[in-house]
Coordinates of N, CA and C and ligand atoms in Angstrom, one line a residue:
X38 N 0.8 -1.2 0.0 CA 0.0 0.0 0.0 C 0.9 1.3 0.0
X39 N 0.4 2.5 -0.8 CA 1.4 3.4 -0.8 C 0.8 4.2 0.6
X40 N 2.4 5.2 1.1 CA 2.2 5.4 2.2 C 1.6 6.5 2.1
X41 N 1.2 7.3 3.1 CA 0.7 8.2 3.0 C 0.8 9.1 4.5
X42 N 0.9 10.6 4.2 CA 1.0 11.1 5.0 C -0.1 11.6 5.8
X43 N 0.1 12.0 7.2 CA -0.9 12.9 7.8 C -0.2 14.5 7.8
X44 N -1.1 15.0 7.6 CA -0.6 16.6 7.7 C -1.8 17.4 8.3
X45 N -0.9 19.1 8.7 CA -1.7 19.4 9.3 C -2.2 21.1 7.5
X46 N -3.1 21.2 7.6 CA -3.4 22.2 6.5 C -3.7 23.9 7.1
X47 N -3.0 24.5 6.5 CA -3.1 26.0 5.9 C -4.2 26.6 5.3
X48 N -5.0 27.4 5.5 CA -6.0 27.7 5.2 C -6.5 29.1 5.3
X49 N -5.9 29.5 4.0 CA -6.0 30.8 3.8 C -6.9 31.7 3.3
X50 N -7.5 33.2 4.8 CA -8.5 33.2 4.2 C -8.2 34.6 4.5
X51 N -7.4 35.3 4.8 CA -7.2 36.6 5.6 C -6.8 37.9 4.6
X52 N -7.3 37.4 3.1 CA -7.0 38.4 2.1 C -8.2 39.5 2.3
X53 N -8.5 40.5 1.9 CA -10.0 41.4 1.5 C -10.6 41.2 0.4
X54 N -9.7 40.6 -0.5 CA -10.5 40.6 -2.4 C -10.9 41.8 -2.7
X55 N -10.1 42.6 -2.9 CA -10.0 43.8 -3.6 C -10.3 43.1 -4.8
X56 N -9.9 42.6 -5.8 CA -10.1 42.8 -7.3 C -11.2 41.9 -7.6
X57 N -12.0 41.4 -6.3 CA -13.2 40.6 -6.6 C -14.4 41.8 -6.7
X58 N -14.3 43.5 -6.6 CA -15.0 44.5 -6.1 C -16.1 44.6 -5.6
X59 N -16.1 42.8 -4.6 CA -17.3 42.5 -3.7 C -17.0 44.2 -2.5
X60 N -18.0 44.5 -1.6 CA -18.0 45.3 -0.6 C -17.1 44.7 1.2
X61 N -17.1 42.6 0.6 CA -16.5 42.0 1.7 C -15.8 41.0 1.1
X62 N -14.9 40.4 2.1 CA -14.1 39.2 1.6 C -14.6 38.4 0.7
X63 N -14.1 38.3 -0.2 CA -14.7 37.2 -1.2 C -14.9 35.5 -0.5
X64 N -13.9 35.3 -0.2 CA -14.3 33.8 0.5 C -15.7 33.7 1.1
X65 N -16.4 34.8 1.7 CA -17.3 34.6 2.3 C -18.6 34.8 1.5
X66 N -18.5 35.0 -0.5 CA -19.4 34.8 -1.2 C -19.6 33.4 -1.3
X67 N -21.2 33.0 -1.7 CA -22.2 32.2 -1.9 C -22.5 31.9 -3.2
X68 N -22.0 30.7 -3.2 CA -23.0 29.5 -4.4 C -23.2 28.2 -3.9
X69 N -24.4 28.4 -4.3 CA -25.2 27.4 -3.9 C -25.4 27.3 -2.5
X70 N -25.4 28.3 -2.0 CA -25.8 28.7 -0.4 C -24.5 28.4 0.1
X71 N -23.7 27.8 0.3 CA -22.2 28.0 0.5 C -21.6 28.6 0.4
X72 N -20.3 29.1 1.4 CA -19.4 30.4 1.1 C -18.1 29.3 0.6
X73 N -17.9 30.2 -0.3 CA -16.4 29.5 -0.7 C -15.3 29.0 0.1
X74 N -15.5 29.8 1.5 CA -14.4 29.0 2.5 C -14.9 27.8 3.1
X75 N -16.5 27.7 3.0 CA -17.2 26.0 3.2 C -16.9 25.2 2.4
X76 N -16.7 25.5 1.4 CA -16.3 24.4 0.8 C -14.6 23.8 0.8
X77 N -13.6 24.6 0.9 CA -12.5 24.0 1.3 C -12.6 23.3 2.6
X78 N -13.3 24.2 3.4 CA -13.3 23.1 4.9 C -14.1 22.2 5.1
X79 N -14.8 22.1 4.4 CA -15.8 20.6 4.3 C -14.9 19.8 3.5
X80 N -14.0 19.7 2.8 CA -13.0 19.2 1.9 C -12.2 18.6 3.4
X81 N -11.5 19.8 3.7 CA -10.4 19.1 4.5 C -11.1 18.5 5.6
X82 N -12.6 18.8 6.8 CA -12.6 18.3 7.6 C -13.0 16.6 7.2
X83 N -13.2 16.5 6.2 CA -13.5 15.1 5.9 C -12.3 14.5 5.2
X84 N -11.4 14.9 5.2 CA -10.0 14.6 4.9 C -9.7 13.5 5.5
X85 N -8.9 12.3 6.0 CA -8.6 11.3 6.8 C -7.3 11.7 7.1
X86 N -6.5 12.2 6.4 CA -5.3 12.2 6.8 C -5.0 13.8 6.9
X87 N -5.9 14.8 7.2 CA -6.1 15.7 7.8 C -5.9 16.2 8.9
X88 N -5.2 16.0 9.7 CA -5.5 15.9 11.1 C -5.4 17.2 12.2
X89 N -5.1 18.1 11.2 CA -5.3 20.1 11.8 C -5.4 20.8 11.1
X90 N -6.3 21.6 11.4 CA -7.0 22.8 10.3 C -6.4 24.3 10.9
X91 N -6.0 24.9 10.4 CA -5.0 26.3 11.0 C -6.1 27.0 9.8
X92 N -7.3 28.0 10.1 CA -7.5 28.6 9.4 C -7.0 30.1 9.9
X93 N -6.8 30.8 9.0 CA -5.7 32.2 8.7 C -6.9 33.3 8.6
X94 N -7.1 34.1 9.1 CA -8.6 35.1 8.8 C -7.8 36.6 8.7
X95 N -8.6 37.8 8.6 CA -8.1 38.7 8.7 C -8.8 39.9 10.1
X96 N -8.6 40.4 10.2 CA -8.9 41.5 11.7 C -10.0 41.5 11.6
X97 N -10.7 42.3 10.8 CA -12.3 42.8 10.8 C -13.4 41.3 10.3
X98 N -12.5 40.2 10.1 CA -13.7 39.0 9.9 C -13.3 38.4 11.1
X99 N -12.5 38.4 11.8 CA -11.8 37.2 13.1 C -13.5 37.1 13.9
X100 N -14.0 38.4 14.2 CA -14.7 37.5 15.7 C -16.3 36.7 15.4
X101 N -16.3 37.2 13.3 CA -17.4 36.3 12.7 C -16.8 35.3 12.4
X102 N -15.7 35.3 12.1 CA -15.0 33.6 11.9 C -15.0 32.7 13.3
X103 N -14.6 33.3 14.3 CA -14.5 32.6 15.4 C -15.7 32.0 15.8
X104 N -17.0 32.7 15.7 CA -18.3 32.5 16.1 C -19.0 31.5 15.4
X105 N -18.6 31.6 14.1 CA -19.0 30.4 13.0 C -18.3 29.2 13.1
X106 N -17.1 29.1 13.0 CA -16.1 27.8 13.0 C -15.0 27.6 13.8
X107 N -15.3 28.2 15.6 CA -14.3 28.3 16.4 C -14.3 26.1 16.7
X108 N -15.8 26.0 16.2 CA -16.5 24.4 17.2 C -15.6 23.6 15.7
X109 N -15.0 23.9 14.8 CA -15.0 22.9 13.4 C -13.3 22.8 13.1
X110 N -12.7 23.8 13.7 CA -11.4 24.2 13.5 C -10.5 23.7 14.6
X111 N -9.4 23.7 14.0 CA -8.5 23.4 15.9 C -7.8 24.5 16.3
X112 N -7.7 26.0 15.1 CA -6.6 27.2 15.2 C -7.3 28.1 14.6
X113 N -7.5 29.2 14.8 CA -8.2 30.1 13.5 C -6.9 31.7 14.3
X114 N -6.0 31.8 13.2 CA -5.1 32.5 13.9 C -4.7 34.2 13.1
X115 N -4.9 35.3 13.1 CA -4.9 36.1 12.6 C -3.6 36.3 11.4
X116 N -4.0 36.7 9.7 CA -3.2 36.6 8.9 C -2.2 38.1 9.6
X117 N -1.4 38.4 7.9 CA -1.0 39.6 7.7 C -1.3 40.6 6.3
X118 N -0.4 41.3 5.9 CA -0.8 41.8 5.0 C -1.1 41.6 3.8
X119 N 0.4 40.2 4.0 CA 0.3 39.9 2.5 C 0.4 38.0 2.4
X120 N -0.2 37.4 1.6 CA -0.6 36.2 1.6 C 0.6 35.6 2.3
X121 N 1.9 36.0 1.9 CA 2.9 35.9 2.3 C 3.2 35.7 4.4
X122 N 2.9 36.8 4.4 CA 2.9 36.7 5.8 C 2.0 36.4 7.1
X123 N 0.5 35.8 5.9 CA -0.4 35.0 7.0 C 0.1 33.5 6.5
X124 N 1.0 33.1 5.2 CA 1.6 32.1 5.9 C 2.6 31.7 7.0
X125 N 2.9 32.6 7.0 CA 4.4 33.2 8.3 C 3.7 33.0 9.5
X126 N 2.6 33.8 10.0 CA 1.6 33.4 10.7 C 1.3 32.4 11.6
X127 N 0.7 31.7 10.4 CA 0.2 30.6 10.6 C 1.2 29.1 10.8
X128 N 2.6 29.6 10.3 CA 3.3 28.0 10.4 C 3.6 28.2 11.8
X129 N 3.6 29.3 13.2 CA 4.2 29.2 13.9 C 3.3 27.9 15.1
X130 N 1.9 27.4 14.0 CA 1.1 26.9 15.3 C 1.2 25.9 14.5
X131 N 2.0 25.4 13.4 CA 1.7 23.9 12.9 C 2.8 23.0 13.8
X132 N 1.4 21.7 13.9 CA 1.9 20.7 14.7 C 2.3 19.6 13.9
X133 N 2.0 19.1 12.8 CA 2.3 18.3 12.0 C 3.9 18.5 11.7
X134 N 4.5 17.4 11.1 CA 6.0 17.5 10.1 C 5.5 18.0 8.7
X135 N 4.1 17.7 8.4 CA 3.7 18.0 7.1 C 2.7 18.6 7.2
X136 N 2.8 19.8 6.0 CA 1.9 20.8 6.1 C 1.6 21.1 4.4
X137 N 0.1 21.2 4.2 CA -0.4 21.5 3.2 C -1.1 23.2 3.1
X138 N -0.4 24.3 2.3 CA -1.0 25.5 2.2 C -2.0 25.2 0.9
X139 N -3.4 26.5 1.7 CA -4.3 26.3 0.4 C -5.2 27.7 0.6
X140 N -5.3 28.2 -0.8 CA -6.4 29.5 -0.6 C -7.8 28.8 -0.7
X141 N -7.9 29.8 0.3 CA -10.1 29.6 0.4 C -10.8 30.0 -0.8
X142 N -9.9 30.5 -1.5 CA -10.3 31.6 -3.0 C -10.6 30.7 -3.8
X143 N -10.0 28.9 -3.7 CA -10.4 27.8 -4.3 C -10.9 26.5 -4.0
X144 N -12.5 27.2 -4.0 CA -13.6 26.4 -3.2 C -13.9 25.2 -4.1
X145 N -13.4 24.0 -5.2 CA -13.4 23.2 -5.9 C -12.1 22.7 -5.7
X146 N -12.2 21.1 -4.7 CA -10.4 20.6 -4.6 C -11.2 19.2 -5.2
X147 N -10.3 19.1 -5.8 CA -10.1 17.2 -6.7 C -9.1 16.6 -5.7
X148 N -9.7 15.5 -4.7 CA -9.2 14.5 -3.9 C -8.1 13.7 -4.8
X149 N -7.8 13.5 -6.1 CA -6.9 13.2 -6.5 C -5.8 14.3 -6.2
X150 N -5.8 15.1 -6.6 CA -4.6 16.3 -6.3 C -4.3 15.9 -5.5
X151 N -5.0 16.4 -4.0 CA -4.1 16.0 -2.8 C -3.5 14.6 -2.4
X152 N -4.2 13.9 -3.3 CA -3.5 12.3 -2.9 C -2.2 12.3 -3.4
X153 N -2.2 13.0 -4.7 CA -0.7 13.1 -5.4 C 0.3 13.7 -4.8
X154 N -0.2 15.2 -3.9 CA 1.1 15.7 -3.6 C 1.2 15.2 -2.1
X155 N 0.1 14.5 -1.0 CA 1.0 13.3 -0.3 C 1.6 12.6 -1.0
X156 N 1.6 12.0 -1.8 CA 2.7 11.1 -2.1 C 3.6 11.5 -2.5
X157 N 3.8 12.6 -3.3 CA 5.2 13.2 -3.6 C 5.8 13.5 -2.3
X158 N 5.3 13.9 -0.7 CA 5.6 14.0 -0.1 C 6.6 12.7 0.6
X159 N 6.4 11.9 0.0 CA 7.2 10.4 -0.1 C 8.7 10.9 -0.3
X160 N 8.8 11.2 -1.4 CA 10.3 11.8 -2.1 C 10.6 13.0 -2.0
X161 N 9.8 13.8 -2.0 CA 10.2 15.1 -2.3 C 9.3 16.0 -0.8
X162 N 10.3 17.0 -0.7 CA 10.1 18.3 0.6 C 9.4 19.5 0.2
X163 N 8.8 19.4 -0.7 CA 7.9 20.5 -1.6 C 7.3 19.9 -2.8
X164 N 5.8 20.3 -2.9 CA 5.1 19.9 -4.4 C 4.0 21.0 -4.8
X165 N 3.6 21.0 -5.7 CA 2.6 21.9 -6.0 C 1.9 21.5 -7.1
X166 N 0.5 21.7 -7.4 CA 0.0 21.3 -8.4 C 0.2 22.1 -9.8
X167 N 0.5 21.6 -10.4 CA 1.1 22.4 -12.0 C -0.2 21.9 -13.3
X168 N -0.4 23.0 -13.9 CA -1.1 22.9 -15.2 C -0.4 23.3 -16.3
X169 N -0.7 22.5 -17.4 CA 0.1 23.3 -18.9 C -0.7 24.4 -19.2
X170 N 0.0 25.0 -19.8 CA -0.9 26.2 -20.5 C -1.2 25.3 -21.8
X171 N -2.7 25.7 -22.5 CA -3.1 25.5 -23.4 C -3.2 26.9 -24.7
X172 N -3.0 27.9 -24.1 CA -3.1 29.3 -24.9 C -1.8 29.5 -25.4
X173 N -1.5 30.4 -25.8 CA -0.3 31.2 -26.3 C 0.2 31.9 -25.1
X174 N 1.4 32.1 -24.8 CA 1.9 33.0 -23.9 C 3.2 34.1 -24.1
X175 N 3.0 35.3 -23.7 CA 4.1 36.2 -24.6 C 4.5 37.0 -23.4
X176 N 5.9 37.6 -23.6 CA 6.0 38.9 -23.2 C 5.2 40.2 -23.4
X177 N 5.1 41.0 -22.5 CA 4.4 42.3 -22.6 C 4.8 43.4 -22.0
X178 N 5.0 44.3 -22.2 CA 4.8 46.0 -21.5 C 3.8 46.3 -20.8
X179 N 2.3 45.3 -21.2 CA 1.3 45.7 -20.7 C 0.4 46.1 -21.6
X180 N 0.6 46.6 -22.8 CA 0.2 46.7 -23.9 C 0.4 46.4 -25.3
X181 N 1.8 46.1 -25.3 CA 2.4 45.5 -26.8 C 2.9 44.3 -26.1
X182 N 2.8 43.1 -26.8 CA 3.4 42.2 -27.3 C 5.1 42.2 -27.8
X183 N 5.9 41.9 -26.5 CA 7.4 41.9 -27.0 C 7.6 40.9 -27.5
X184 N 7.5 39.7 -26.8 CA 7.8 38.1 -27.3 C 7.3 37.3 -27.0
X185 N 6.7 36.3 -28.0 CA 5.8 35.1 -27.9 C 7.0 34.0 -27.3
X186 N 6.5 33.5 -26.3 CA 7.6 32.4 -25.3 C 7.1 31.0 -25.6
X187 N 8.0 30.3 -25.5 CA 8.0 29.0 -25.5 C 6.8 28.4 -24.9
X188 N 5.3 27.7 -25.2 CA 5.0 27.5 -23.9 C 5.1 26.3 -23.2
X189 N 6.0 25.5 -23.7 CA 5.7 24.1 -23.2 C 7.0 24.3 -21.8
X190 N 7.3 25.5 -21.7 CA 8.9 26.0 -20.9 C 7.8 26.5 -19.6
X191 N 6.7 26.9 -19.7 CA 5.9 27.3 -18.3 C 4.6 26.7 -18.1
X192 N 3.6 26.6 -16.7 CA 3.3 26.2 -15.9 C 2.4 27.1 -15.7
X193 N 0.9 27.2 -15.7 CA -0.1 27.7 -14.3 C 0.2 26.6 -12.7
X194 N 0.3 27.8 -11.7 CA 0.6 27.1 -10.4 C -0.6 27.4 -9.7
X195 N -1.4 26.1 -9.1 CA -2.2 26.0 -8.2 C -2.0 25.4 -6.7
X196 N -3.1 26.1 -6.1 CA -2.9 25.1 -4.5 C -3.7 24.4 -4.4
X197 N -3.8 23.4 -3.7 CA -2.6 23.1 -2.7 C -0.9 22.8 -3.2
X198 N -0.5 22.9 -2.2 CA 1.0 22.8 -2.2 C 1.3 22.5 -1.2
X199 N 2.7 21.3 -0.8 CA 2.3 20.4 0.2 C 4.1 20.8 0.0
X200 N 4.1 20.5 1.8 CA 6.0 21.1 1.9 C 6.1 20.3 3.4
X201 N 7.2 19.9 3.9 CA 7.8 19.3 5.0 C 7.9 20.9 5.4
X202 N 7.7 20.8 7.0 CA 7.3 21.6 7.4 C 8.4 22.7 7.9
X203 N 9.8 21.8 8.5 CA 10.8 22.5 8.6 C 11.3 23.2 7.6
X204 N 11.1 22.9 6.2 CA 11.7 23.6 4.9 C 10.9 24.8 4.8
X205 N 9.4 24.8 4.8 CA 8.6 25.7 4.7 C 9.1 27.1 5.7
X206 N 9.4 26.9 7.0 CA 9.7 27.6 7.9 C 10.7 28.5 7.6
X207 N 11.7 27.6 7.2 CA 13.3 28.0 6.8 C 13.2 29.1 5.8
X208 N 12.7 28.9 4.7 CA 12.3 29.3 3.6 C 11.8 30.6 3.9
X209 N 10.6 30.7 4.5 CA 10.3 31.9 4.7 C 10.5 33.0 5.4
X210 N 11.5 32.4 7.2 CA 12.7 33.1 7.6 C 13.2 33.7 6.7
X211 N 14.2 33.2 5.8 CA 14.8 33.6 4.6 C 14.2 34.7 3.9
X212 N 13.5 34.6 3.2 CA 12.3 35.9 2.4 C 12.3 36.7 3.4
X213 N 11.8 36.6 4.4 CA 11.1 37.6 5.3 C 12.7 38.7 5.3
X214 N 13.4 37.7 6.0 CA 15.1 38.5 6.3 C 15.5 39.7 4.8
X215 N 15.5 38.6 3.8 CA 15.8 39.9 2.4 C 14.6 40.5 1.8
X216 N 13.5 40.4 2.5 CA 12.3 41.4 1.9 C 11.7 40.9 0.6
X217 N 11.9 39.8 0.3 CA 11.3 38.9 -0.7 C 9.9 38.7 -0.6
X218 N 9.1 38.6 -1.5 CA 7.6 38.8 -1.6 C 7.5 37.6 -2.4
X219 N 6.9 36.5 -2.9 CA 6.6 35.5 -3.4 C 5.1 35.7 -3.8
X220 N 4.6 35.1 -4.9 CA 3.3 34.8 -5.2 C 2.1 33.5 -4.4
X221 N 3.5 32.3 -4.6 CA 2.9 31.5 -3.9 C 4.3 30.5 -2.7
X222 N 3.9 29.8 -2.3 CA 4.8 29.2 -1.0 C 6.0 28.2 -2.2
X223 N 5.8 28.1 -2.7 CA 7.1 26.8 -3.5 C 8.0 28.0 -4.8
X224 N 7.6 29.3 -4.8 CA 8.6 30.3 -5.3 C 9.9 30.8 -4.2
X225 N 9.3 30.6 -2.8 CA 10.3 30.7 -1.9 C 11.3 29.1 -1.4
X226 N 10.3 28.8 -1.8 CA 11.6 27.5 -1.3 C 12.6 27.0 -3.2
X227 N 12.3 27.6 -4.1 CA 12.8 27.7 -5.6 C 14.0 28.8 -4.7
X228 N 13.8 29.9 -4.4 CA 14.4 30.9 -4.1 C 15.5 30.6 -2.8
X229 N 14.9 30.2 -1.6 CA 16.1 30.3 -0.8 C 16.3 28.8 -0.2
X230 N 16.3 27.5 -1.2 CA 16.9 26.1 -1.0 C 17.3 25.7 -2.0
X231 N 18.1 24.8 -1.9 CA 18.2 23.9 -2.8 C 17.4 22.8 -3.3
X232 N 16.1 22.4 -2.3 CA 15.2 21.2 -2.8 C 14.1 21.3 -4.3
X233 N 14.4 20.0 -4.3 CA 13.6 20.1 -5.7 C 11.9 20.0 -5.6
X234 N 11.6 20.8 -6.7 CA 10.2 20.5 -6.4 C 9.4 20.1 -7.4
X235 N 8.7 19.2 -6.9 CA 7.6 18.1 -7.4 C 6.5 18.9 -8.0
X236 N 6.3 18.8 -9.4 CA 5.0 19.2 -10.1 C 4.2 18.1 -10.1
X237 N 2.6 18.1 -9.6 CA 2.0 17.4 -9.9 C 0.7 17.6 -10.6
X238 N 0.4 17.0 -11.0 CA -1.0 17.8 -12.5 C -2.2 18.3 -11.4
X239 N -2.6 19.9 -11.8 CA -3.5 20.4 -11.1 C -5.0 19.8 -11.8
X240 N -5.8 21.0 -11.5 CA -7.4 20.3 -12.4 C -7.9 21.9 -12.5
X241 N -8.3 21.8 -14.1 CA -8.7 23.0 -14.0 C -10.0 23.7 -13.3
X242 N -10.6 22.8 -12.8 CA -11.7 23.5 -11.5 C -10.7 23.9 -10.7
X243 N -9.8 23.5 -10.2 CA -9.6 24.4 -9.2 C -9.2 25.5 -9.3
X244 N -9.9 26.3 -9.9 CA -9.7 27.4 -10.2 C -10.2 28.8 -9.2
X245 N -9.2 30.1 -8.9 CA -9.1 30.5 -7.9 C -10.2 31.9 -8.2
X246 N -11.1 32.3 -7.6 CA -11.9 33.2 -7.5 C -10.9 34.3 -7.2
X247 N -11.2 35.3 -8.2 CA -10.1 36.7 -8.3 C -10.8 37.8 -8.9
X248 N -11.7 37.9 -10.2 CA -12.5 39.0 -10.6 C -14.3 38.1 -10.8
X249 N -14.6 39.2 -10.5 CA -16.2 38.7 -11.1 C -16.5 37.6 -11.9
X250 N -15.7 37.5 -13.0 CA -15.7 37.3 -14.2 C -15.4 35.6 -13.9
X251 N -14.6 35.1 -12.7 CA -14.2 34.0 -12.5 C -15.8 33.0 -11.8
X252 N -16.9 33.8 -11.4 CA -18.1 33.6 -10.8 C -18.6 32.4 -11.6
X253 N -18.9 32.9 -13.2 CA -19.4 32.0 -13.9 C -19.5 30.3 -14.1
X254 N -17.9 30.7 -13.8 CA -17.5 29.5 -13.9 C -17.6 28.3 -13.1
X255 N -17.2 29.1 -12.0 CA -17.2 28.6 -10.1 C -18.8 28.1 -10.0
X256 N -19.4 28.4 -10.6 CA -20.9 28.5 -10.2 C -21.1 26.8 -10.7
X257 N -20.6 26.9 -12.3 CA -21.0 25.9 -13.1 C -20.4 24.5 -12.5
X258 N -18.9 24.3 -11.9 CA -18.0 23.4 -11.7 C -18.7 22.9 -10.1
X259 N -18.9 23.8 -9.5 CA -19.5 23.3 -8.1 C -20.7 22.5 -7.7
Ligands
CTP1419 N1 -4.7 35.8 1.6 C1 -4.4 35.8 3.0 N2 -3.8 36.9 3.5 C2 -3.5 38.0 2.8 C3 -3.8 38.0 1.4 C4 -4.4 36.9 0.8 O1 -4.6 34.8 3.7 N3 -2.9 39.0 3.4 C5 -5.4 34.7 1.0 C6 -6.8 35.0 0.4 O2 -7.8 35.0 1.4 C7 -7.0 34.0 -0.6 C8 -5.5 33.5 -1.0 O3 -4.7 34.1 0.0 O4 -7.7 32.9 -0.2 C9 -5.1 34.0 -2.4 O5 -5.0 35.4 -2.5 P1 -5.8 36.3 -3.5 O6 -6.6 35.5 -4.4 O7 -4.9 37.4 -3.9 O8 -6.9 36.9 -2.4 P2 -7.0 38.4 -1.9 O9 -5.7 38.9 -1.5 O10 -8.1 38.4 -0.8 O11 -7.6 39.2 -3.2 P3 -7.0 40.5 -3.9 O12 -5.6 40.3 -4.2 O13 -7.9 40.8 -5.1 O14 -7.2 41.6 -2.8
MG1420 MG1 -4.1 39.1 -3.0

């Protein structure tokens, strides 16, 4: 039987969604009577090999988050400013050796994903789910077209992302020390380790709620 790990998960919810130009946190929008952060934690609390939920909130939602899912969570611990540093946050209370980071912004997880990047967690101290691009991809200014790029040379990166937990820590000591800003958690351990990291095929549902425009879609896959 392959092995598998237990870990504890990351659960990131402490952004505002500015470019969602909801009036509140976007995690806390509804489809299908669900808020998009129900549905990742209904994911993980029925997880088996889930065994701690660290959810990450921000100041002005903490004491409606605590009130809703203080009874469902084992941590609900105040983020920072930047996605970056509510994971900083948040690793100081993980109890697990293994730790899986995930935005609440992507309320659609395929149970295969996460089976894969436990298991990569077999071999490897970082993984992340990777998609091909199917479009064209280029350089830009922002408005011209400098150079059409190779695309089979890059990646869409999704979460989850699954990292040994000591590495994760190290890693973003590191960043924090040279003022390094990352997009997502396996651009910092690219940046200040040497470990390799495990691409494993994402799914295009999991796709991350960011502009209005992304609603459509989320609506249809859920
Ligand atoms: N996040 C967080 N802490 C922050 C910023 C973001 O925990 N300081 C979380 C968000 O809640 C989200 C995930 O990180 O689940 C991905 O970030 P993003 O999609 O950028 O969400 P927001 O930062 O909330 O949105 P925006 O950038 O449009 O303001
Ligand atoms: Mg953001």
């Amino acid at each position: 039987m392959k092995k598998r790990m237990k870990f504890s998960i990351i659960l990131l919810a402490a952004g505002t969604g500015k470019r969602s130009g909801l009036n509140y946190n976007k995690i806390f929008y509804k489809i299908h009577g669900k808020s998009l952060l129900d549905y990742s934690l209904d994911y993980f609390i029925n997880c088996e090999d889930c065994v701690e939920i660290i959810l990450v909130v921000n100041k002005s939602d903490e004491s409606l988050v605590k009130k809703m899912y203080s009874s469902m969570v084992g941590k609900i611990v105040l983020g920072g400013l930047t996605r970056q540093e509510s994971v900083q946050q948040a690793l100081k209370h993980v109890k697990e050796e293994y730790v899986l980071v995930h935005d609440s912004a992507r309320p659609f997880i395929n149970g295969r994903c996460v089976d894969d990047l436990l298991g990569a967690l077999v071999d490897y101290d970082a993984a992340t789910l990777g998609m091909q691009l199917k479009d064209s991809i280029c350089k830009t200014d922002g408005n011209r077209l400098e150079k059409t790029l190779n695309r089979s040379d890059y990646m869409l990166i999704q979460t989850p992302q699954a990292f040994k937990k000591s590495l994760l820590i190290e890693v973003h000591r590191l960043a924090k020390k040279d003022g390094f800003t990352g997009t997502d958690d396996t651009s910092l351990v690219k940046q200040y380790s040497d470990q390799p990291i495990k691409i494993v095929k994402g799914d295009v549902r999991m796709h991350k709620f960011t502009t209005l425009s992304d609603l459509d879609y989320l609506k249809v896959i859920l």
